Amino acid sequence: MPYYKNILFDLDDTLLDYGAAEDHALRQLFSDFNIPLTANTKRTFQNYNVNMWQRYERNELSWDQLMDHLFADYFKVYHKLNVPGRKTIKTYLHYLSNNHQLVPGTRTVMQYLKENNYSVYAVTNGQKLVQDKRLKDSQLLQYFSGIFISQIIGFQKPKKEMFDYVLAKINGQQTNTLMIGDSLSSDVQGGINAHLDTVWFNPHSLHNPTRITPTFEIHRLTELKTIL
């Protein structure tokens, strides 16, 4: 088993339960516009939202374009509403930041890593204000030696430049650094691009339809103890 010193974690849907936070935020936002959040409406938005973020990951959209168009285009196309894009996403992110539910096993694993002297870092494509508040409110900040956010760095996962920046800042090596996340296209592919070993966190035992091959695959966070 390789020796790892530096552990890089994705945040949303790896440590922080983004689904729970999203559900709460969407209910508040749609209520503001007097739109019932039905199961079909939520599913339509989620599919649209994932596609927009994947376009950002592929560098087809800049951060400013994502912020300007994410909600403005959605409400115009699906609900025939003209809403101010920046103001709406600011409101949504405020609602999102107020939720900090953890993925099961998060605190157990973080305590284990702390007790075993691993250096733990967050590497996220999320918004700084949102992630900072959620990490603080969830009392996870104490476990991290550093937080790396694409909005601040100027590169997003899966770009190799994002990971090169992180490795330089933590004085890490490719051979002793492990990337852990739930997204094949962002976390695992990003780790591969940077020549890091990777862990695909796959709690729902999804089929991997891609050619992206993680070094390890786990279905519960506590399974990390068998790797580290």
GROMACS .gro file of C-alpha atoms in nm:
model
  228
    1MET     CA    1   0.000   0.000   0.000
    2PRO     CA    2   0.143   0.343  -0.094
    3TYR     CA    3   0.227   0.585   0.185
    4TYR     CA    4   0.017   0.900   0.182
    5LYS     CA    5   0.085   1.210   0.385
    6ASN     CA    6  -0.139   1.471   0.224
    7ILE     CA    7  -0.511   1.407   0.190
    8LEU     CA    8  -0.710   1.628  -0.048
    9PHE     CA    9  -1.087   1.626  -0.003
   10ASP     CA   10  -1.361   1.754  -0.224
   11LEU     CA   11  -1.634   1.911  -0.009
   12ASP     CA   12  -1.980   1.894  -0.166
   13ASP     CA   13  -2.130   1.545  -0.149
   14THR     CA   14  -1.801   1.410  -0.016
   15LEU     CA   15  -1.789   1.564   0.333
   16LEU     CA   16  -2.073   1.815   0.325
   17ASP     CA   17  -2.420   1.692   0.228
   18TYR     CA   18  -2.485   1.918  -0.070
   19GLY     CA   19  -2.814   1.746  -0.153
   20ALA     CA   20  -2.967   1.839   0.182
   21ALA     CA   21  -2.838   2.195   0.160
   22GLU     CA   22  -2.958   2.231  -0.198
   23ASP     CA   23  -3.306   2.107  -0.113
   24HIS     CA   24  -3.341   2.364   0.165
   25ALA     CA   25  -3.202   2.648  -0.049
   26LEU     CA   26  -3.418   2.567  -0.351
   27ARG     CA   27  -3.735   2.553  -0.142
   28GLN     CA   28  -3.664   2.899  -0.004
   29LEU     CA   29  -3.568   3.045  -0.342
   30PHE     CA   30  -3.864   2.904  -0.535
   31SER     CA   31  -4.095   3.021  -0.257
   32ASP     CA   32  -3.960   3.373  -0.314
   33PHE     CA   33  -4.089   3.351  -0.672
   34ASN     CA   34  -4.415   3.177  -0.573
   35ILE     CA   35  -4.321   2.864  -0.767
   36PRO     CA   36  -4.405   2.524  -0.614
   37LEU     CA   37  -4.093   2.307  -0.592
   38THR     CA   38  -4.236   1.979  -0.720
   39ALA     CA   39  -4.023   1.669  -0.760
   40ASN     CA   40  -4.021   1.720  -1.138
   41THR     CA   41  -3.925   2.087  -1.107
   42LYS     CA   42  -3.642   2.002  -0.872
   43ARG     CA   43  -3.515   1.725  -1.100
   44THR     CA   44  -3.525   1.956  -1.403
   45PHE     CA   45  -3.326   2.222  -1.221
   46GLN     CA   46  -3.071   1.972  -1.091
   47ASN     CA   47  -3.007   1.834  -1.440
   48TYR     CA   48  -2.971   2.187  -1.575
   49ASN     CA   49  -2.747   2.290  -1.285
   50VAL     CA   50  -2.514   1.989  -1.325
   51ASN     CA   51  -2.481   2.061  -1.697
   52MET     CA   52  -2.389   2.426  -1.631
   53TRP     CA   53  -2.124   2.331  -1.374
   54GLN     CA   54  -1.980   2.069  -1.608
   55ARG     CA   55  -1.953   2.333  -1.878
   56TYR     CA   56  -1.760   2.545  -1.628
   57GLU     CA   57  -1.531   2.250  -1.548
   58ARG     CA   58  -1.465   2.205  -1.922
   59ASN     CA   59  -1.379   2.574  -1.945
   60GLU     CA   60  -1.674   2.641  -2.175
   61LEU     CA   61  -1.803   2.902  -1.930
   62SER     CA   62  -1.607   3.151  -1.723
   63TRP     CA   63  -1.692   3.200  -1.356
   64ASP     CA   64  -1.862   3.533  -1.438
   65GLN     CA   65  -2.069   3.371  -1.713
   66LEU     CA   66  -2.175   3.093  -1.479
   67MET     CA   67  -2.283   3.343  -1.216
   68ASP     CA   68  -2.466   3.563  -1.468
   69HIS     CA   69  -2.654   3.290  -1.651
   70LEU     CA   70  -2.713   3.002  -1.409
   71PHE     CA   71  -3.043   3.125  -1.265
   72ALA     CA   72  -3.129   3.394  -1.519
   73ASP     CA   73  -3.138   3.144  -1.806
   74TYR     CA   74  -3.307   2.872  -1.602
   75PHE     CA   75  -3.601   3.083  -1.488
   76LYS     CA   76  -3.642   3.238  -1.834
   77VAL     CA   77  -3.646   2.904  -2.017
   78TYR     CA   78  -3.843   2.692  -1.772
   79HIS     CA   79  -4.069   2.944  -1.596
   80LYS     CA   80  -4.091   3.239  -1.838
   81LEU     CA   81  -3.956   3.470  -1.567
   82ASN     CA   82  -3.696   3.742  -1.607
   83VAL     CA   83  -3.487   3.745  -1.291
   84PRO     CA   84  -3.163   3.930  -1.216
   85GLY     CA   85  -2.897   3.661  -1.250
   86ARG     CA   86  -2.639   3.787  -1.002
   87LYS     CA   87  -2.890   3.892  -0.738
   88THR     CA   88  -3.074   3.561  -0.760
   89ILE     CA   89  -2.765   3.346  -0.727
   90LYS     CA   90  -2.647   3.563  -0.438
   91THR     CA   91  -2.976   3.493  -0.261
   92TYR     CA   92  -2.953   3.122  -0.337
   93LEU     CA   93  -2.595   3.101  -0.210
   94HIS     CA   94  -2.701   3.277   0.110
   95TYR     CA   95  -2.969   3.013   0.164
   96LEU     CA   96  -2.720   2.740   0.075
   97SER     CA   97  -2.459   2.867   0.320
   98ASN     CA   98  -2.701   2.831   0.610
   99ASN     CA   99  -2.699   2.453   0.576
  100HIS     CA  100  -2.408   2.239   0.682
  101GLN     CA  101  -2.530   1.881   0.717
  102LEU     CA  102  -2.249   1.626   0.699
  103VAL     CA  103  -2.220   1.313   0.489
  104PRO     CA  104  -2.238   1.010   0.724
  105GLY     CA  105  -1.898   0.915   0.858
  106THR     CA  106  -1.738   1.256   0.799
  107ARG     CA  107  -1.654   1.341   1.158
  108THR     CA  108  -1.532   0.989   1.235
  109VAL     CA  109  -1.294   0.994   0.939
  110MET     CA  110  -1.169   1.345   1.006
  111GLN     CA  111  -1.092   1.260   1.367
  112TYR     CA  112  -0.913   0.944   1.255
  113LEU     CA  113  -0.696   1.141   1.013
  114LYS     CA  114  -0.616   1.400   1.280
  115GLU     CA  115  -0.518   1.134   1.534
  116ASN     CA  116  -0.293   0.969   1.276
  117ASN     CA  117  -0.116   1.293   1.182
  118TYR     CA  118  -0.229   1.325   0.822
  119SER     CA  119  -0.226   1.669   0.663
  120VAL     CA  120  -0.579   1.730   0.536
  121TYR     CA  121  -0.683   1.990   0.278
  122ALA     CA  122  -1.006   2.088   0.106
  123VAL     CA  123  -1.001   2.138  -0.271
  124THR     CA  124  -1.332   2.273  -0.397
  125ASN     CA  125  -1.494   2.445  -0.693
  126GLY     CA  126  -1.752   2.604  -0.465
  127GLN     CA  127  -1.805   2.966  -0.365
  128LYS     CA  128  -1.568   3.098  -0.097
  129LEU     CA  129  -1.830   3.267   0.122
  130VAL     CA  130  -2.054   2.960   0.111
  131GLN     CA  131  -1.783   2.703   0.180
  132ASP     CA  132  -1.618   2.909   0.454
  133LYS     CA  133  -1.945   2.946   0.643
  134ARG     CA  134  -2.049   2.583   0.601
  135LEU     CA  135  -1.710   2.456   0.720
  136LYS     CA  136  -1.719   2.689   1.020
  137ASP     CA  137  -2.078   2.606   1.116
  138SER     CA  138  -2.016   2.232   1.078
  139GLN     CA  139  -1.706   2.260   1.301
  140LEU     CA  140  -1.488   2.095   1.037
  141LEU     CA  141  -1.236   2.379   1.002
  142GLN     CA  142  -1.030   2.243   1.290
  143TYR     CA  143  -0.937   1.937   1.083
  144PHE     CA  144  -0.798   2.120   0.779
  145SER     CA  145  -0.445   2.246   0.727
  146GLY     CA  146  -0.566   2.451   0.430
  147ILE     CA  147  -0.868   2.532   0.212
  148PHE     CA  148  -0.821   2.572  -0.164
  149ILE     CA  149  -1.110   2.727  -0.358
  150SER     CA  150  -1.112   2.757  -0.737
  151GLN     CA  151  -1.280   3.099  -0.722
  152ILE     CA  152  -0.972   3.235  -0.543
  153ILE     CA  153  -0.703   3.036  -0.724
  154GLY     CA  154  -0.830   3.107  -1.076
  155PHE     CA  155  -0.832   2.743  -1.188
  156GLN     CA  156  -1.101   2.484  -1.128
  157LYS     CA  157  -1.100   2.109  -1.096
  158PRO     CA  158  -1.024   1.904  -1.304
  159LYS     CA  159  -0.756   2.141  -1.439
  160LYS     CA  160  -0.404   2.023  -1.364
  161GLU     CA  161  -0.310   2.382  -1.278
  162MET     CA  162  -0.544   2.371  -0.978
  163PHE     CA  163  -0.364   2.070  -0.834
  164ASP     CA  164  -0.020   2.200  -0.927
  165TYR     CA  165  -0.103   2.514  -0.726
  166VAL     CA  166  -0.215   2.307  -0.427
  167LEU     CA  167   0.091   2.080  -0.434
  168ALA     CA  168   0.322   2.381  -0.449
  169LYS     CA  169   0.150   2.547  -0.154
  170ILE     CA  170   0.157   2.238   0.068
  171ASN     CA  171   0.501   2.126  -0.047
  172GLY     CA  172   0.342   1.799  -0.151
  173GLN     CA  173   0.461   1.528  -0.384
  174GLN     CA  174   0.256   1.332  -0.635
  175THR     CA  175   0.356   1.009  -0.464
  176ASN     CA  176   0.241   1.104  -0.113
  177THR     CA  177  -0.080   1.293  -0.195
  178LEU     CA  178  -0.426   1.138  -0.233
  179MET     CA  179  -0.734   1.304  -0.387
  180ILE     CA  180  -1.078   1.198  -0.258
  181GLY     CA  181  -1.411   1.301  -0.409
  182ASP     CA  182  -1.750   1.194  -0.540
  183SER     CA  183  -1.714   1.332  -0.893
  184LEU     CA  184  -1.540   1.126  -1.160
  185SER     CA  185  -1.521   1.419  -1.402
  186SER     CA  186  -1.395   1.675  -1.151
  187ASP     CA  187  -1.222   1.509  -0.854
  188VAL     CA  188  -1.093   1.183  -0.998
  189GLN     CA  189  -1.010   1.321  -1.342
  190GLY     CA  190  -0.840   1.619  -1.177
  191GLY     CA  191  -0.629   1.392  -0.963
  192ILE     CA  192  -0.536   1.183  -1.265
  193ASN     CA  193  -0.443   1.496  -1.460
  194ALA     CA  194  -0.203   1.585  -1.178
  195HIS     CA  195  -0.066   1.227  -1.156
  196LEU     CA  196  -0.215   1.169  -0.810
  197ASP     CA  197  -0.371   0.855  -0.672
  198THR     CA  198  -0.745   0.899  -0.634
  199VAL     CA  199  -1.041   0.771  -0.437
  200TRP     CA  200  -1.386   0.774  -0.594
  201PHE     CA  201  -1.644   0.812  -0.317
  202ASN     CA  202  -1.945   0.633  -0.462
  203PRO     CA  203  -2.203   0.605  -0.182
  204HIS     CA  204  -2.487   0.504  -0.414
  205SER     CA  205  -2.284   0.233  -0.593
  206LEU     CA  206  -2.333   0.401  -0.930
  207HIS     CA  207  -2.208   0.241  -1.249
  208ASN     CA  208  -1.902   0.414  -1.392
  209PRO     CA  209  -1.993   0.482  -1.757
  210THR     CA  210  -1.664   0.656  -1.831
  211ARG     CA  211  -1.305   0.556  -1.898
  212ILE     CA  212  -1.197   0.746  -1.586
  213THR     CA  213  -1.039   0.491  -1.353
  214PRO     CA  214  -0.981   0.581  -0.987
  215THR     CA  215  -0.707   0.414  -0.786
  216PHE     CA  216  -0.962   0.316  -0.521
  217GLU     CA  217  -1.341   0.314  -0.494
  218ILE     CA  218  -1.529   0.333  -0.165
  219HIS     CA  219  -1.897   0.337  -0.074
  220ARG     CA  220  -1.867   0.467   0.283
  221LEU     CA  221  -1.623   0.728   0.409
  222THR     CA  222  -1.516   0.500   0.693
  223GLU     CA  223  -1.370   0.264   0.430
  224LEU     CA  224  -1.086   0.515   0.399
  225LYS     CA  225  -0.940   0.353   0.710
  226THR     CA  226  -0.855   0.048   0.498
  227ILE     CA  227  -0.652   0.269   0.264
  228LEU     CA  228  -0.493   0.511   0.512
   0.00000   0.00000   0.00000
